[in-house]
mmCIF file of C-alpha atoms and ligand atoms in Angstrom:
data_model
loop_
_atom_site.group_PDB
_atom_site.id
_atom_site.type_symbol
_atom_site.label_atom_id
_atom_site.label_comp_id
_atom_site.label_asym_id
_atom_site.label_seq_id
_atom_site.Cartn_x
_atom_site.Cartn_y
_atom_site.Cartn_z
ATOM 1 C CA UNK M 98 -18.762 2.921 4.840
ATOM 2 C CA UNK M 99 -17.162 0.319 2.768
ATOM 3 C CA UNK M 100 -13.255 -1.015 3.342
ATOM 4 C CA UNK M 101 -10.667 0.904 2.912
ATOM 5 C CA UNK M 102 -7.775 -0.001 0.636
ATOM 6 C CA UNK M 103 -4.385 1.960 1.198
ATOM 7 C CA UNK M 104 -2.002 1.909 -1.763
ATOM 8 C CA UNK M 105 1.213 3.317 -2.305
ATOM 9 C CA UNK M 106 5.107 2.609 -2.907
ATOM 10 C CA UNK M 107 6.964 0.669 -0.583
ATOM 11 C CA UNK M 108 8.129 2.439 2.439
ATOM 12 C CA UNK M 109 5.546 4.857 2.229
ATOM 13 C CA UNK M 110 3.936 3.846 5.584
ATOM 14 C CA UNK M 111 0.582 1.963 4.602
ATOM 15 C CA UNK M 112 0.790 -0.374 7.089
ATOM 16 C CA UNK M 113 1.316 2.054 10.199
ATOM 17 C CA UNK M 114 -1.052 4.423 8.758
ATOM 18 C CA UNK M 115 -3.681 1.533 8.278
ATOM 19 C CA UNK M 116 -3.475 0.449 11.742
ATOM 20 C CA UNK M 117 -3.978 4.143 12.934
ATOM 21 C CA UNK M 118 -6.875 4.706 10.727
ATOM 22 C CA UNK M 119 -8.642 1.129 11.855
ATOM 23 C CA UNK M 120 -8.259 2.238 15.239
ATOM 24 C CA UNK M 121 -10.028 5.452 14.731
ATOM 25 C CA UNK M 122 -12.611 3.848 12.607
ATOM 26 C CA UNK M 123 -13.182 0.955 14.934
ATOM 27 C CA UNK M 124 -12.542 -1.571 12.292
ATOM 28 C CA UNK M 125 -10.254 -4.533 11.801
ATOM 29 C CA UNK M 126 -6.815 -3.666 10.358
ATOM 30 C CA UNK M 127 -5.551 -6.244 7.548
ATOM 31 C CA UNK M 128 -1.938 -6.393 6.569
ATOM 32 C CA UNK M 129 -1.363 -8.180 3.232
ATOM 33 C CA UNK M 130 2.417 -8.832 3.708
ATOM 34 C CA UNK M 131 1.960 -10.118 7.185
ATOM 35 C CA UNK M 132 -0.875 -12.246 6.415
ATOM 36 C CA UNK M 133 0.543 -13.750 3.495
ATOM 37 C CA UNK M 134 4.033 -14.451 4.993
ATOM 38 C CA UNK M 135 2.475 -16.271 7.941
ATOM 39 C CA UNK M 136 0.184 -18.520 5.664
ATOM 40 C CA UNK M 137 3.362 -19.197 3.464
ATOM 41 C CA UNK M 138 5.755 -19.613 6.634
ATOM 42 C CA UNK M 139 8.309 -17.495 5.146
ATOM 43 C CA UNK M 140 8.947 -13.779 4.706
ATOM 44 C CA UNK M 141 7.784 -11.794 1.609
ATOM 45 C CA UNK M 142 11.516 -11.061 0.874
ATOM 46 C CA UNK M 143 12.466 -14.931 0.839
ATOM 47 C CA UNK M 144 9.504 -15.738 -1.193
ATOM 48 C CA UNK M 145 10.423 -13.245 -3.829
ATOM 49 C CA UNK M 146 13.993 -14.155 -3.710
ATOM 50 C CA UNK M 147 13.299 -17.912 -4.498
ATOM 51 C CA UNK M 148 10.228 -17.525 -6.931
ATOM 52 C CA UNK M 149 10.300 -14.177 -8.369
ATOM 53 C CA UNK M 150 7.153 -11.760 -7.883
ATOM 54 C CA UNK M 151 4.703 -13.749 -9.815
ATOM 55 C CA UNK M 152 3.670 -16.404 -7.085
ATOM 56 C CA UNK M 153 3.249 -13.373 -4.733
ATOM 57 C CA UNK M 154 1.126 -11.296 -7.015
ATOM 58 C CA UNK M 155 -1.042 -14.425 -7.550
ATOM 59 C CA UNK M 156 -1.403 -14.758 -4.017
ATOM 60 C CA UNK M 157 -1.973 -11.392 -3.220
ATOM 61 C CA UNK M 158 -4.922 -11.110 -5.716
ATOM 62 C CA UNK M 159 -6.422 -13.854 -4.223
ATOM 63 C CA UNK M 160 -6.073 -12.698 -0.546
ATOM 64 C CA UNK M 161 -7.321 -8.993 -1.543
ATOM 65 C CA UNK M 162 -10.342 -10.702 -2.934
ATOM 66 C CA UNK M 163 -11.224 -12.664 0.179
ATOM 67 C CA UNK M 164 -10.618 -9.517 2.255
ATOM 68 C CA UNK M 165 -12.694 -7.040 0.035
ATOM 69 C CA UNK M 166 -15.496 -9.748 0.755
ATOM 70 C CA UNK M 167 -15.004 -9.926 4.225
ATOM 71 C CA UNK M 168 -16.172 -7.497 6.962
ATOM 72 C CA UNK M 169 -15.429 -3.823 6.693
ATOM 73 C CA UNK M 170 -12.011 -3.317 7.360
ATOM 74 C CA UNK M 171 -8.769 -0.898 6.630
ATOM 75 C CA UNK M 172 -6.791 -3.199 4.175
ATOM 76 C CA UNK M 173 -2.980 -2.481 3.608
ATOM 77 C CA UNK M 174 -1.778 -4.795 0.614
ATOM 78 C CA UNK M 175 1.868 -4.930 -0.488
ATOM 79 C CA UNK M 176 3.072 -1.880 -2.737
ATOM 80 C CA UNK M 177 2.915 -4.114 -6.040
ATOM 81 C CA UNK M 178 -0.637 -5.334 -5.864
ATOM 82 C CA UNK M 179 -2.367 -2.247 -7.050
ATOM 83 C CA UNK M 180 -0.182 -2.501 -10.497
ATOM 84 C CA UNK M 181 -2.367 -5.451 -11.445
ATOM 85 C CA UNK M 182 -5.339 -4.198 -13.458
ATOM 86 C CA UNK M 183 -7.464 -6.778 -11.871
ATOM 87 C CA UNK M 184 -6.565 -5.771 -8.250
ATOM 88 C CA UNK M 185 -7.451 -2.051 -9.162
ATOM 89 C CA UNK M 186 -10.815 -3.059 -10.617
ATOM 90 C CA UNK M 187 -11.599 -5.261 -7.596
ATOM 91 C CA UNK M 188 -10.520 -2.493 -5.062
ATOM 92 C CA UNK M 189 -12.218 0.431 -6.990
ATOM 93 C CA UNK M 190 -15.360 -1.488 -7.227
ATOM 94 C CA UNK M 191 -15.518 -2.857 -3.714
ATOM 95 C CA UNK M 192 -13.686 -0.318 -1.407
ATOM 96 C CA UNK M 193 -12.165 3.131 -0.915
ATOM 97 C CA UNK M 194 -8.850 3.558 -1.957
ATOM 98 C CA UNK M 195 -6.400 6.019 -0.542
ATOM 99 C CA UNK M 196 -2.983 6.511 -2.543
ATOM 100 C CA UNK M 197 -0.573 7.222 0.265
ATOM 101 C CA UNK M 198 2.006 9.380 -1.499
ATOM 102 C CA UNK M 199 5.248 9.957 0.069
ATOM 103 C CA UNK M 200 8.119 11.672 -1.788
ATOM 104 C CA UNK M 201 10.976 9.998 -3.442
ATOM 105 C CA UNK M 202 13.451 11.360 -1.169
ATOM 106 C CA UNK M 203 11.481 9.583 1.931
ATOM 107 C CA UNK M 204 11.154 6.382 0.334
ATOM 108 C CA UNK M 205 15.050 6.476 -0.456
ATOM 109 C CA UNK M 206 15.670 7.318 3.136
ATOM 110 C CA UNK M 207 13.488 4.721 4.611
ATOM 111 C CA UNK M 208 14.659 1.869 2.140
ATOM 112 C CA UNK M 209 18.309 2.410 1.949
ATOM 113 C CA UNK M 210 20.229 -0.352 3.650
ATOM 114 C CA UNK M 211 17.205 -2.597 4.054
ATOM 115 C CA UNK M 212 17.340 -6.201 2.839
ATOM 116 C CA UNK M 213 13.543 -6.719 2.956
ATOM 117 C CA UNK M 214 12.608 -5.283 -0.120
ATOM 118 C CA UNK M 215 14.321 -7.485 -2.992
ATOM 119 C CA UNK M 216 12.326 -5.590 -5.838
ATOM 120 C CA UNK M 217 13.629 -1.728 -4.716
ATOM 121 C CA UNK M 218 16.599 -1.539 -7.164
ATOM 122 C CA UNK M 219 19.919 -0.029 -6.036
ATOM 123 C CA UNK M 220 20.637 2.281 -8.845
ATOM 124 C CA UNK M 221 19.059 5.756 -8.258
ATOM 125 C CA UNK M 222 17.970 6.319 -11.809
ATOM 126 C CA UNK M 223 16.185 2.795 -11.780
ATOM 127 C CA UNK M 224 14.570 3.868 -8.375
ATOM 128 C CA UNK M 225 13.305 6.877 -9.869
ATOM 129 C CA UNK M 226 12.110 5.198 -12.960
ATOM 130 C CA UNK M 227 10.097 2.515 -10.702
ATOM 131 C CA UNK M 228 8.776 5.455 -8.409
ATOM 132 C CA UNK M 229 7.367 7.227 -11.510
ATOM 133 C CA UNK M 230 5.788 4.242 -13.163
ATOM 134 C CA UNK M 231 4.260 3.184 -9.937
ATOM 135 C CA UNK M 232 3.021 6.766 -9.143
ATOM 136 C CA UNK M 233 1.275 6.648 -12.474
ATOM 137 C CA UNK M 234 -0.759 3.697 -11.178
ATOM 138 C CA UNK M 235 -1.410 4.815 -7.696
ATOM 139 C CA UNK M 236 -2.757 8.039 -9.005
ATOM 140 C CA UNK M 237 -5.712 5.750 -10.213
ATOM 141 C CA UNK M 238 -6.899 5.520 -6.365
ATOM 142 C CA UNK M 239 -10.199 7.308 -5.311
ATOM 143 C CA UNK M 240 -8.062 9.738 -3.045
ATOM 144 C CA UNK M 241 -4.592 11.074 -3.071
ATOM 145 C CA UNK M 242 -3.258 11.727 0.601
ATOM 146 C CA UNK M 243 0.351 13.562 0.389
ATOM 147 C CA UNK M 244 2.162 12.720 3.595
ATOM 148 C CA UNK M 245 4.288 14.859 5.809
ATOM 149 C CA UNK M 246 7.001 12.332 6.754
ATOM 150 C CA UNK M 247 7.533 14.232 9.845
ATOM 151 C CA UNK M 248 4.345 13.168 11.446
ATOM 152 C CA UNK M 249 3.850 10.018 13.224
ATOM 153 C CA UNK M 250 1.155 7.432 12.095
ATOM 154 C CA UNK M 251 -1.728 8.775 14.321
ATOM 155 C CA UNK M 252 -1.233 12.414 13.150
ATOM 156 C CA UNK M 253 -1.301 11.082 9.775
ATOM 157 C CA UNK M 254 -4.482 9.202 10.427
ATOM 158 C CA UNK M 255 -6.149 12.243 11.925
ATOM 159 C CA UNK M 256 -5.035 14.342 9.058
ATOM 160 C CA UNK M 257 -6.522 12.153 6.696
ATOM 161 C CA UNK M 258 -9.896 11.885 8.235
ATOM 162 C CA UNK M 259 -10.029 15.476 8.285
ATOM 163 C CA UNK M 260 -9.396 15.959 4.523
ATOM 164 C CA UNK M 261 -10.936 13.096 3.263
ATOM 165 C CA UNK M 262 -14.540 12.801 2.197
ATOM 166 C CA UNK M 263 -15.120 9.402 0.824
ATOM 167 C CA UNK M 264 -18.505 8.578 -0.486
ATOM 168 C CA UNK M 265 -20.650 7.048 2.228
ATOM 169 C CA UNK M 266 -18.157 8.067 4.958
HETATM 170 C C1 S3P Q 855 6.458 -4.841 -2.960
HETATM 171 C C2 S3P Q 855 6.138 -4.331 -1.725
HETATM 172 C C3 S3P Q 855 6.193 -4.684 -0.531
HETATM 173 C C4 S3P Q 855 6.251 -6.320 -0.562
HETATM 174 C C5 S3P Q 855 7.078 -6.919 -1.592
HETATM 175 C C6 S3P Q 855 7.058 -6.108 -3.131
HETATM 176 C C7 S3P Q 855 6.128 -3.952 -4.426
HETATM 177 O O1 S3P Q 855 5.183 -4.351 0.457
HETATM 178 O O2 S3P Q 855 5.008 -6.927 -0.812
HETATM 179 O O3 S3P Q 855 8.401 -6.535 -1.113
HETATM 180 O O4 S3P Q 855 6.580 -4.579 -5.313
HETATM 181 O O5 S3P Q 855 6.149 -2.866 -4.201
HETATM 182 P P1 S3P Q 855 5.267 -2.852 1.066
HETATM 183 O O6 S3P Q 855 4.400 -2.037 0.031
HETATM 184 O O7 S3P Q 855 4.290 -3.080 2.343
HETATM 185 O O8 S3P Q 855 6.608 -2.472 1.242
#
């Protein structure tokens, strides 16, 4: 089986699900935000606040290319990476892609009051627009996994493995 890339909106639970999935598939887990923040020596939020999202997107693209070329892994890039056509093409050509689809109300609940997602708008109608725009892109992943927000990451990983029939799995 090829590497697995989880895509989805910020706050949908990609990283925790990826970690649980990696344990079950006995493969390494790679987290884009964590690895890039470590390399940059600052948090992703601080990076975006000082330089905008452009430099982060370029770094994410290079990081993903490297991750996809490496040993099989469950890979969790930041939620913005898949919005780039180049990244989508890379992922779809070299990995299984799964859209971790969480309802907007869940995203709102999880992100409200947090300061670590500078791109998340405050205005509810802008939140809705961003969510809809992004969903149209995440839909291009190979498999859509609608999550039950009440389940913990381990139970979600078990459910994903029951439902998902990736090629070469
Ligand atoms: C972003 C998602 C975040 C992080 C940054 C930008 C986005 O990652 O990379 O705040 O544009 O969707 P998560 O998806 O892990 O929250």
